[in-house]
Amino acid sequence: MKFYSTNSPAVHVPFKEAVFNSLPQDKGLYMPVSIPQLNPDFLRNLAKYSLPEIAFEVAKTMLSDAIPEKDLKAIVEDAINFEAPIVKLEEDVYVLELFHGPSLAFKDFGARFMSRVMSYFLRDGEKMLDILVATSGDTGGAVALGFLGVSNTRVTILYPKGKVSPIQEQQLTTNGQNIRAIEIDGTFDDCQALVKQAFVNTELNEKFRLTSANSINIARLIPQAFYYVNAYAQLLREGKSEVVFSVPSGNFGNLGAGLLAWKMGLPVKQFIAATNANDTVPQFLSTGFYKPKPSVATLSNAMDVGNPSNWIRIAHIFQDPEKLKQLISGCSYTDEQTKVAIEAVYKQYNYVVCPHTAIAWQALKDYQKANPDNQAAGVFLSTAHPCKFPEVFSEEIAAKIVVPEQVKELQGKPSLSVALGTDFAGFKKYLLENA
Ligand SMILES: *Cc1c(COP(=O)(O)O)cnc(C)c1O
């Protein structure tokens, strides 16, 4: 399987190049030249397979010419070593829990797979990979924990002082080993500016092999297709064969992966693109005009994206824009509606959802109400564990949140973070002196 850039479809590169470049020079995004079909026998027998088996089959269908099957199997099994269960809340309403990985968010699928793929390609004595990441919370945790202990890699994470939640901060700062955390006395934008300057600095690029492990890396997208196929396998075991997925969306990688699974042959009836006030895509789906806008801050802050990078990938999956508009419906919700949804989920099912997940639930319920003829089972994706966003809950609901063991283990650990200002000279000096 070769990959092309959405800006120059005629130029094809191998998987390894797409992974290490992350972003093509022409600022497009990498996509598979053709999207292969899942084996029909595999699809027919899907109900029999476990998540690791499904993950390997999907990965193999996509990547067997880039990585030998035996190695790919080892990568997949090591990366996806946690569950992604669906939980029934009421008839035809299921939540797909994607928060059972180490950082308690679905980004673990992408970050863990990408880290192992990078390490695999590096193993024949190549120079150590230095990953620089700026984070406002969720991405940094997934990348830090995804690369923790992965040989021949080192991660440096920049996060804004006082602007990440306590659990997010612990996930970033207590790791040690090949993970370094830097607390910047500034905003997320300051962190991002420092990382960008490092990438264009000649001295740093001569000394280090720098990469961004960016969220738009193709190696983060592919493993997210695994859990859609696995969710469908679980539905089959429940006696359901039609599915609507509701996806809480920001940069649209998650929905893009669902569409990849669909394009590979997974029979999905409908996707719902559920957003907060950053409604560029729902607006496009209703008006036909794609108008990116500056992002606005909301309670579901991991979805505060006004110009979703992955939308171009989604557009490339469809030859026919009309088909896109049929298969995907969109809706957006305010912070007030998000809070009401969190309360409603708690009252109806005694279940606590994070604000991102609450939006996906509301979108699914509204879709089912508006389309009573569609008898498909509804699955809404839970992208993060609620304990990562403690500030949005009422006291009553907050008291119900069960903090997972892997978070409790972090609690006594000292923070190993280093404090720096927003000046590039200071950051550069730190990198050179701690080579
Ligand atoms: C990153 C993130 C999202 C948005 O996912 P996209 O793939 O960018 O659409 C939603 N919820 C949570 C909790 C996230 O961390």
Short mmCIF file of C-alpha atoms and ligand atoms in Angstrom, two decimals:
data_model
loop_
_atom_site.label_atom_id
_atom_site.label_comp_id
_atom_site.label_asym_id
_atom_site.label_seq_id
_atom_site.Cartn_x
_atom_site.Cartn_y
_atom_site.Cartn_z
CA MET A 1 0.00 0.00 0.00
CA LYS A 2 1.39 3.36 -1.06
CA PHE A 3 0.21 6.70 0.25
CA TYR A 4 -0.44 9.98 -1.57
CA SER A 5 -0.75 13.54 -0.38
CA THR A 6 -4.21 15.05 -0.71
CA ASN A 7 -2.48 18.02 -2.37
CA SER A 8 -0.52 15.96 -4.96
CA PRO A 9 -2.41 12.74 -5.70
CA ALA A 10 0.12 11.75 -8.39
CA VAL A 11 3.04 11.40 -5.94
CA HIS A 12 3.12 8.12 -3.99
CA VAL A 13 5.29 7.29 -0.97
CA PRO A 14 5.76 4.11 1.08
CA PHE A 15 4.19 3.78 4.53
CA LYS A 16 7.48 4.39 6.35
CA GLU A 17 7.93 7.75 4.66
CA ALA A 18 4.32 8.76 5.37
CA VAL A 19 4.82 7.88 9.05
CA PHE A 20 8.08 9.77 9.54
CA ASN A 21 7.09 12.82 7.51
CA SER A 22 3.72 13.04 9.23
CA LEU A 23 2.86 16.02 7.01
CA PRO A 24 3.87 16.08 3.33
CA GLN A 25 5.92 19.09 2.16
CA ASP A 26 2.91 20.34 0.20
CA LYS A 27 0.88 20.56 3.44
CA GLY A 28 -1.65 17.97 2.30
CA LEU A 29 -2.39 14.85 4.35
CA TYR A 30 -1.36 11.29 3.53
CA MET A 31 -4.07 8.88 2.38
CA PRO A 32 -3.90 5.30 1.07
CA VAL A 33 -3.77 5.25 -2.74
CA SER A 34 -6.60 2.76 -2.77
CA ILE A 35 -8.59 1.53 0.20
CA PRO A 36 -8.47 -2.28 0.31
CA GLN A 37 -11.52 -4.41 1.10
CA LEU A 38 -11.71 -6.58 4.19
CA ASN A 39 -11.84 -10.29 3.41
CA PRO A 40 -15.53 -11.27 2.93
CA ASP A 41 -15.04 -14.49 4.94
CA PHE A 42 -13.68 -12.46 7.80
CA LEU A 43 -16.69 -10.11 7.67
CA ARG A 44 -19.13 -13.01 7.53
CA ASN A 45 -17.60 -14.57 10.64
CA LEU A 46 -16.94 -11.28 12.39
CA ALA A 47 -18.96 -12.14 15.51
CA LYS A 48 -16.37 -14.81 16.40
CA TYR A 49 -13.38 -12.52 16.59
CA SER A 50 -11.78 -10.70 19.52
CA LEU A 51 -10.39 -7.16 19.44
CA PRO A 52 -6.73 -8.26 18.95
CA GLU A 53 -7.79 -10.58 16.09
CA ILE A 54 -9.87 -7.85 14.45
CA ALA A 55 -7.12 -5.27 14.90
CA PHE A 56 -4.60 -7.57 13.24
CA GLU A 57 -6.90 -8.39 10.31
CA VAL A 58 -7.65 -4.70 9.63
CA ALA A 59 -3.96 -3.74 9.97
CA LYS A 60 -2.89 -6.61 7.70
CA THR A 61 -5.43 -5.67 5.03
CA MET A 62 -4.00 -2.17 5.00
CA LEU A 63 -0.29 -2.66 5.70
CA SER A 64 0.93 -6.20 4.98
CA ASP A 65 3.23 -5.02 2.19
CA ALA A 66 4.87 -2.44 4.48
CA ILE A 67 5.39 -4.61 7.57
CA PRO A 68 5.65 -8.44 7.51
CA GLU A 69 2.62 -10.11 9.09
CA LYS A 70 4.53 -11.59 12.02
CA ASP A 71 5.93 -8.18 13.01
CA LEU A 72 2.62 -6.43 12.41
CA LYS A 73 0.90 -8.93 14.68
CA ALA A 74 3.41 -8.24 17.45
CA ILE A 75 2.97 -4.47 17.02
CA VAL A 76 -0.83 -4.69 17.13
CA GLU A 77 -0.88 -7.00 20.14
CA ASP A 78 1.52 -4.82 22.08
CA ALA A 79 -0.27 -1.57 21.15
CA ILE A 80 -3.89 -2.63 21.65
CA ASN A 81 -3.60 -4.39 24.99
CA PHE A 82 -6.81 -3.04 26.51
CA GLU A 83 -10.53 -3.47 25.87
CA ALA A 84 -13.04 -1.39 23.88
CA PRO A 85 -16.39 -2.72 25.10
CA ILE A 86 -19.86 -1.59 24.10
CA VAL A 87 -22.21 -1.18 27.07
CA LYS A 88 -25.97 -1.30 26.60
CA LEU A 89 -27.75 1.63 28.25
CA GLU A 90 -31.24 1.04 26.80
CA GLU A 91 -32.76 -0.69 23.77
CA ASP A 92 -30.67 0.33 20.71
CA VAL A 93 -28.50 2.75 22.68
CA TYR A 94 -24.96 1.55 23.38
CA VAL A 95 -21.88 3.42 24.55
CA LEU A 96 -18.54 2.38 23.02
CA GLU A 97 -16.04 2.90 25.84
CA LEU A 98 -12.73 3.96 24.32
CA PHE A 99 -11.14 5.08 27.59
CA HIS A 100 -9.62 1.86 28.91
CA GLY A 101 -6.09 2.63 27.69
CA PRO A 102 -3.31 4.17 29.79
CA SER A 103 -4.26 7.84 29.22
CA LEU A 104 -8.01 7.12 29.53
CA ALA A 105 -8.87 8.50 26.09
CA PHE A 106 -9.37 7.06 22.61
CA LYS A 107 -6.15 8.76 21.49
CA ASP A 108 -4.32 5.81 23.09
CA PHE A 109 -5.22 3.66 20.08
CA GLY A 110 -3.48 6.02 17.68
CA ALA A 111 -0.55 7.01 19.88
CA ARG A 112 0.34 3.47 20.97
CA PHE A 113 0.18 2.06 17.45
CA MET A 114 2.15 4.94 15.94
CA SER A 115 4.89 4.72 18.60
CA ARG A 116 5.43 1.02 17.96
CA VAL A 117 5.40 1.45 14.20
CA MET A 118 8.01 4.22 14.46
CA SER A 119 10.18 2.14 16.78
CA TYR A 120 9.88 -0.84 14.42
CA PHE A 121 11.11 1.15 11.43
CA LEU A 122 13.97 2.56 13.52
CA ARG A 123 15.28 -0.71 14.81
CA ASP A 124 18.17 -1.24 12.40
CA GLY A 125 20.54 1.13 14.19
CA GLU A 126 18.95 4.37 13.07
CA LYS A 127 19.40 7.59 15.00
CA MET A 128 17.12 8.04 18.04
CA LEU A 129 13.85 9.75 17.30
CA ASP A 130 13.12 12.93 19.28
CA ILE A 131 9.41 13.69 19.47
CA LEU A 132 8.35 17.21 20.41
CA VAL A 133 4.71 17.77 21.36
CA ALA A 134 2.77 20.78 22.54
CA THR A 135 -0.42 19.83 24.36
CA SER A 136 -3.46 21.39 25.92
CA GLY A 137 -4.21 18.10 27.70
CA ASP A 138 -5.34 14.88 26.03
CA THR A 139 -2.86 14.53 23.17
CA GLY A 140 0.19 14.91 25.41
CA GLY A 141 -0.93 12.19 27.81
CA ALA A 142 -1.63 9.72 25.02
CA VAL A 143 1.70 10.44 23.32
CA ALA A 144 3.69 10.32 26.60
CA LEU A 145 2.15 7.05 27.72
CA GLY A 146 2.17 5.70 24.16
CA PHE A 147 5.94 6.13 23.82
CA LEU A 148 6.84 5.33 27.46
CA GLY A 149 9.59 2.72 27.37
CA VAL A 150 9.55 2.40 23.55
CA SER A 151 13.18 1.92 22.55
CA ASN A 152 15.14 4.43 20.49
CA THR A 153 12.58 7.19 21.10
CA ARG A 154 12.44 10.19 23.43
CA VAL A 155 9.44 12.47 23.97
CA THR A 156 9.51 16.09 25.11
CA ILE A 157 6.12 17.48 26.05
CA LEU A 158 5.35 21.17 26.51
CA TYR A 159 2.21 22.04 28.42
CA PRO A 160 0.82 25.37 29.67
CA LYS A 161 1.22 26.00 33.41
CA GLY A 162 -2.06 25.75 35.34
CA LYS A 163 -4.14 24.97 32.24
CA VAL A 164 -4.35 21.17 32.24
CA SER A 165 -6.49 19.14 34.67
CA PRO A 166 -4.76 17.49 37.68
CA ILE A 167 -5.01 13.98 36.21
CA GLN A 168 -3.75 15.17 32.84
CA GLU A 169 -0.79 16.82 34.59
CA GLN A 170 0.07 13.62 36.46
CA GLN A 171 -0.05 11.64 33.21
CA LEU A 172 2.38 14.10 31.65
CA THR A 173 4.84 14.68 34.47
CA THR A 174 5.36 11.48 36.47
CA ASN A 175 6.74 9.17 33.79
CA GLY A 176 10.52 9.60 33.75
CA GLN A 177 12.40 7.11 31.49
CA ASN A 178 12.25 8.42 27.90
CA ILE A 179 9.57 11.05 28.63
CA ARG A 180 10.34 14.67 29.59
CA ALA A 181 7.70 17.19 30.59
CA ILE A 182 8.23 20.95 30.40
CA GLU A 183 5.83 23.33 32.09
CA ILE A 184 5.71 26.55 30.10
CA ASP A 185 4.76 29.75 31.89
CA GLY A 186 2.33 30.70 29.12
CA THR A 187 -0.54 29.43 26.99
CA PHE A 188 -0.98 26.41 24.72
CA ASP A 189 -0.24 28.70 21.76
CA ASP A 190 3.10 29.61 23.36
CA CYS A 191 3.92 25.90 23.70
CA GLN A 192 3.03 25.31 20.08
CA ALA A 193 5.10 28.29 18.93
CA LEU A 194 8.19 26.91 20.74
CA VAL A 195 7.78 23.49 19.11
CA LYS A 196 7.34 25.06 15.67
CA GLN A 197 10.49 27.15 16.11
CA ALA A 198 12.44 24.06 17.12
CA PHE A 199 11.37 22.26 13.94
CA VAL A 200 12.83 24.99 11.72
CA ASN A 201 16.01 25.55 13.78
CA THR A 202 19.09 24.40 11.86
CA GLU A 203 21.28 23.61 14.86
CA LEU A 204 18.60 21.51 16.55
CA ASN A 205 17.84 19.66 13.31
CA GLU A 206 21.53 18.83 12.81
CA LYS A 207 21.85 17.47 16.30
CA PHE A 208 18.51 15.66 16.68
CA ARG A 209 16.14 13.66 14.52
CA LEU A 210 13.03 15.68 15.31
CA THR A 211 9.47 14.62 14.65
CA SER A 212 6.08 15.87 15.77
CA ALA A 213 4.04 12.66 16.20
CA ASN A 214 1.28 14.91 15.02
CA SER A 215 -2.33 13.91 15.42
CA ILE A 216 -2.77 13.89 11.66
CA ASN A 217 -0.12 11.16 11.22
CA ILE A 218 -1.59 8.34 9.10
CA ALA A 219 -0.29 5.80 11.65
CA ARG A 220 -2.69 7.29 14.20
CA LEU A 221 -5.69 7.07 11.90
CA ILE A 222 -5.48 3.41 10.85
CA PRO A 223 -5.67 1.85 14.35
CA GLN A 224 -8.80 3.84 15.10
CA ALA A 225 -10.62 1.81 12.45
CA PHE A 226 -10.08 -1.28 14.66
CA TYR A 227 -12.64 -0.33 17.29
CA TYR A 228 -15.42 0.40 14.82
CA VAL A 229 -15.11 -3.11 13.40
CA ASN A 230 -14.84 -4.54 16.91
CA ALA A 231 -17.95 -2.62 18.05
CA TYR A 232 -19.87 -4.10 15.14
CA ALA A 233 -18.68 -7.60 16.08
CA GLN A 234 -20.06 -7.05 19.58
CA LEU A 235 -23.39 -5.83 18.17
CA LEU A 236 -23.64 -8.98 16.06
CA ARG A 237 -23.27 -11.00 19.24
CA GLU A 238 -26.19 -9.01 20.66
CA GLY A 239 -28.28 -10.03 17.66
CA LYS A 240 -28.07 -6.64 15.93
CA SER A 241 -26.83 -6.22 12.39
CA GLU A 242 -27.48 -2.55 11.59
CA VAL A 243 -25.59 0.28 13.23
CA VAL A 244 -25.52 4.06 13.49
CA PHE A 245 -22.33 5.53 15.01
CA SER A 246 -22.40 8.91 16.75
CA VAL A 247 -18.90 10.40 16.95
CA PRO A 248 -17.91 13.38 19.13
CA SER A 249 -15.72 15.31 16.72
CA GLY A 250 -13.11 18.07 16.75
CA ASN A 251 -10.32 17.50 14.28
CA PHE A 252 -12.33 14.67 12.67
CA GLY A 253 -9.71 11.94 12.88
CA ASN A 254 -12.08 9.67 14.78
CA LEU A 255 -14.91 10.03 12.26
CA GLY A 256 -12.37 9.69 9.42
CA ALA A 257 -11.28 6.33 10.84
CA GLY A 258 -14.90 5.18 11.01
CA LEU A 259 -15.34 6.08 7.38
CA LEU A 260 -12.16 4.20 6.53
CA ALA A 261 -13.67 1.10 8.19
CA TRP A 262 -16.88 1.66 6.23
CA LYS A 263 -14.95 2.03 2.98
CA MET A 264 -13.12 -1.23 3.75
CA GLY A 265 -16.51 -2.95 3.86
CA LEU A 266 -17.96 -2.49 7.35
CA PRO A 267 -21.74 -2.14 6.84
CA VAL A 268 -22.57 1.10 8.68
CA LYS A 269 -25.99 2.68 8.04
CA GLN A 270 -25.21 6.18 9.27
CA PHE A 271 -22.53 8.27 10.92
CA ILE A 272 -23.39 11.28 13.05
CA ALA A 273 -20.79 14.06 13.32
CA ALA A 274 -21.50 15.50 16.76
CA THR A 275 -19.78 18.78 17.60
CA ASN A 276 -19.86 21.56 20.16
CA ALA A 277 -20.25 25.22 19.09
CA ASN A 278 -17.36 24.65 16.66
CA ASP A 279 -19.81 23.60 13.98
CA THR A 280 -17.93 24.01 10.68
CA VAL A 281 -18.84 20.47 9.56
CA PRO A 282 -22.51 20.40 10.63
CA GLN A 283 -22.88 23.77 8.87
CA PHE A 284 -21.30 22.34 5.74
CA LEU A 285 -23.60 19.32 5.82
CA SER A 286 -26.66 21.52 6.01
CA THR A 287 -25.64 24.42 3.71
CA GLY A 288 -23.13 22.82 1.35
CA PHE A 289 -20.57 25.56 2.12
CA TYR A 290 -17.36 24.64 3.89
CA LYS A 291 -16.39 27.73 5.86
CA PRO A 292 -13.64 27.24 8.47
CA LYS A 293 -13.72 29.73 11.35
CA PRO A 294 -11.62 30.56 14.40
CA SER A 295 -12.22 28.11 17.23
CA VAL A 296 -14.28 29.07 20.27
CA ALA A 297 -13.63 27.73 23.78
CA THR A 298 -16.20 25.26 25.15
CA LEU A 299 -16.64 22.73 27.97
CA SER A 300 -15.74 19.92 25.57
CA ASN A 301 -12.38 21.52 24.89
CA ALA A 302 -10.75 18.60 23.08
CA MET A 303 -13.20 19.36 20.26
CA ASP A 304 -12.53 23.10 20.02
CA VAL A 305 -11.42 23.08 16.39
CA GLY A 306 -12.74 25.60 13.86
CA ASN A 307 -10.88 24.23 10.85
CA PRO A 308 -10.70 20.44 11.22
CA SER A 309 -7.56 19.13 9.50
CA ASN A 310 -8.94 15.67 8.78
CA TRP A 311 -11.94 16.92 6.83
CA ILE A 312 -9.92 16.85 3.62
CA ARG A 313 -9.30 13.13 4.21
CA ILE A 314 -13.01 12.53 4.55
CA ALA A 315 -13.70 14.42 1.35
CA HIS A 316 -11.14 12.17 -0.40
CA ILE A 317 -12.85 8.98 0.82
CA PHE A 318 -15.96 9.88 -1.17
CA GLN A 319 -15.94 10.10 -4.95
CA ASP A 320 -19.48 11.38 -4.75
CA PRO A 321 -20.19 14.34 -2.43
CA GLU A 322 -23.90 13.44 -2.38
CA LYS A 323 -23.07 10.05 -0.87
CA LEU A 324 -21.05 11.85 1.83
CA LYS A 325 -24.06 13.98 2.73
CA GLN A 326 -26.29 10.90 2.90
CA LEU A 327 -23.99 8.83 5.06
CA ILE A 328 -22.97 11.57 7.52
CA SER A 329 -25.40 13.77 9.37
CA GLY A 330 -24.21 16.56 11.63
CA CYS A 331 -25.36 18.41 14.70
CA SER A 332 -23.83 20.82 17.18
CA TYR A 333 -24.62 21.61 20.82
CA THR A 334 -23.99 24.48 23.21
CA ASP A 335 -22.31 24.18 26.61
CA GLU A 336 -25.70 24.53 28.24
CA GLN A 337 -27.04 21.58 26.23
CA THR A 338 -23.89 19.62 27.08
CA LYS A 339 -24.52 20.07 30.81
CA VAL A 340 -28.16 19.07 30.41
CA ALA A 341 -27.05 15.95 28.51
CA ILE A 342 -24.56 14.98 31.26
CA GLU A 343 -27.39 15.27 33.83
CA ALA A 344 -29.84 13.34 31.63
CA VAL A 345 -27.43 10.44 31.05
CA TYR A 346 -26.75 10.27 34.77
CA LYS A 347 -30.46 10.36 35.71
CA GLN A 348 -31.58 7.87 33.04
CA TYR A 349 -28.86 5.26 33.31
CA ASN A 350 -26.85 6.09 36.43
CA TYR A 351 -23.83 6.45 34.12
CA VAL A 352 -21.37 9.35 34.00
CA VAL A 353 -20.11 10.69 30.65
CA CYS A 354 -17.42 13.27 29.91
CA PRO A 355 -18.65 16.43 28.10
CA HIS A 356 -17.44 15.19 24.68
CA THR A 357 -19.28 11.91 25.11
CA ALA A 358 -22.42 13.72 26.32
CA ILE A 359 -22.63 15.54 22.98
CA ALA A 360 -22.44 12.25 21.07
CA TRP A 361 -25.23 10.77 23.22
CA GLN A 362 -27.48 13.78 22.65
CA ALA A 363 -26.81 13.68 18.91
CA LEU A 364 -27.71 9.97 18.79
CA LYS A 365 -30.95 10.48 20.75
CA ASP A 366 -31.96 13.40 18.53
CA TYR A 367 -31.17 11.39 15.41
CA GLN A 368 -33.24 8.42 16.59
CA LYS A 369 -36.15 10.72 17.41
CA ALA A 370 -36.02 12.38 14.00
CA ASN A 371 -35.63 9.05 12.14
CA PRO A 372 -38.01 6.59 13.81
CA ASP A 373 -37.92 4.38 10.71
CA ASN A 374 -34.23 3.73 11.09
CA GLN A 375 -34.23 0.64 13.31
CA ALA A 376 -30.45 0.35 13.52
CA ALA A 377 -28.75 0.01 16.88
CA GLY A 378 -27.18 3.31 17.97
CA VAL A 379 -23.62 3.37 19.27
CA PHE A 380 -22.16 6.61 20.64
CA LEU A 381 -18.43 6.80 21.16
CA SER A 382 -17.10 7.67 24.61
CA THR A 383 -13.79 9.36 23.83
CA ALA A 384 -12.51 9.94 27.37
CA HIS A 385 -13.04 8.91 30.97
CA PRO A 386 -14.98 11.56 32.92
CA CYS A 387 -12.32 11.80 35.65
CA LYS A 388 -10.14 13.76 33.21
CA PHE A 389 -12.59 16.68 33.20
CA PRO A 390 -13.58 17.08 36.89
CA GLU A 391 -14.46 20.77 36.65
CA VAL A 392 -17.61 20.29 34.53
CA PHE A 393 -19.60 18.08 36.92
CA SER A 394 -22.03 18.89 39.72
CA GLU A 395 -20.89 17.67 43.14
CA GLU A 396 -23.40 14.84 43.07
CA ILE A 397 -22.20 13.48 39.75
CA ALA A 398 -18.51 14.10 40.51
CA ALA A 399 -18.90 11.94 43.62
CA LYS A 400 -20.05 9.02 41.44
CA ILE A 401 -16.97 8.97 39.22
CA VAL A 402 -14.84 5.91 39.88
CA VAL A 403 -11.21 6.81 39.31
CA PRO A 404 -9.44 3.92 37.53
CA GLU A 405 -6.53 2.12 39.21
CA GLN A 406 -3.91 3.31 36.75
CA VAL A 407 -4.68 6.92 37.76
CA LYS A 408 -4.59 6.18 41.48
CA GLU A 409 -1.12 4.72 41.00
CA LEU A 410 0.11 8.07 39.68
CA GLN A 411 -1.10 9.98 42.70
CA GLY A 412 1.85 9.58 45.06
CA LYS A 413 4.46 9.96 42.34
CA PRO A 414 6.59 13.13 42.24
CA SER A 415 6.31 15.51 39.31
CA LEU A 416 9.49 15.41 37.20
CA SER A 417 8.53 18.43 35.18
CA VAL A 418 10.96 21.27 34.39
CA ALA A 419 9.71 24.89 34.37
CA LEU A 420 10.62 27.18 31.46
CA GLY A 421 9.47 30.54 30.10
CA THR A 422 8.10 31.30 26.66
CA ASP A 423 11.43 32.37 25.08
CA PHE A 424 12.87 30.11 22.42
CA ALA A 425 16.47 30.65 23.57
CA GLY A 426 15.67 29.06 26.92
CA PHE A 427 13.96 26.05 25.32
CA LYS A 428 16.80 25.53 22.86
CA LYS A 429 19.38 25.72 25.64
CA TYR A 430 17.43 23.09 27.59
CA LEU A 431 17.36 20.72 24.60
CA LEU A 432 21.08 21.12 23.88
CA GLU A 433 22.18 20.76 27.48
CA ASN A 434 20.02 17.69 28.06
CA ALA A 435 20.90 15.87 24.86
C1 LIG B 1 -9.26 14.49 20.67
C2 LIG B 1 -10.59 14.30 21.32
C3 LIG B 1 -11.81 14.42 20.60
C4 LIG B 1 -11.85 14.83 19.15
O1 LIG B 1 -11.43 13.80 18.30
P1 LIG B 1 -11.10 14.12 16.75
O2 LIG B 1 -10.52 12.87 16.23
O3 LIG B 1 -10.11 15.26 16.78
O4 LIG B 1 -12.37 14.51 16.10
C5 LIG B 1 -13.00 14.16 21.26
N1 LIG B 1 -13.01 13.84 22.56
C6 LIG B 1 -11.88 13.73 23.29
C7 LIG B 1 -11.98 13.39 24.74
C8 LIG B 1 -10.64 13.95 22.71
O5 LIG B 1 -9.51 13.85 23.44
#
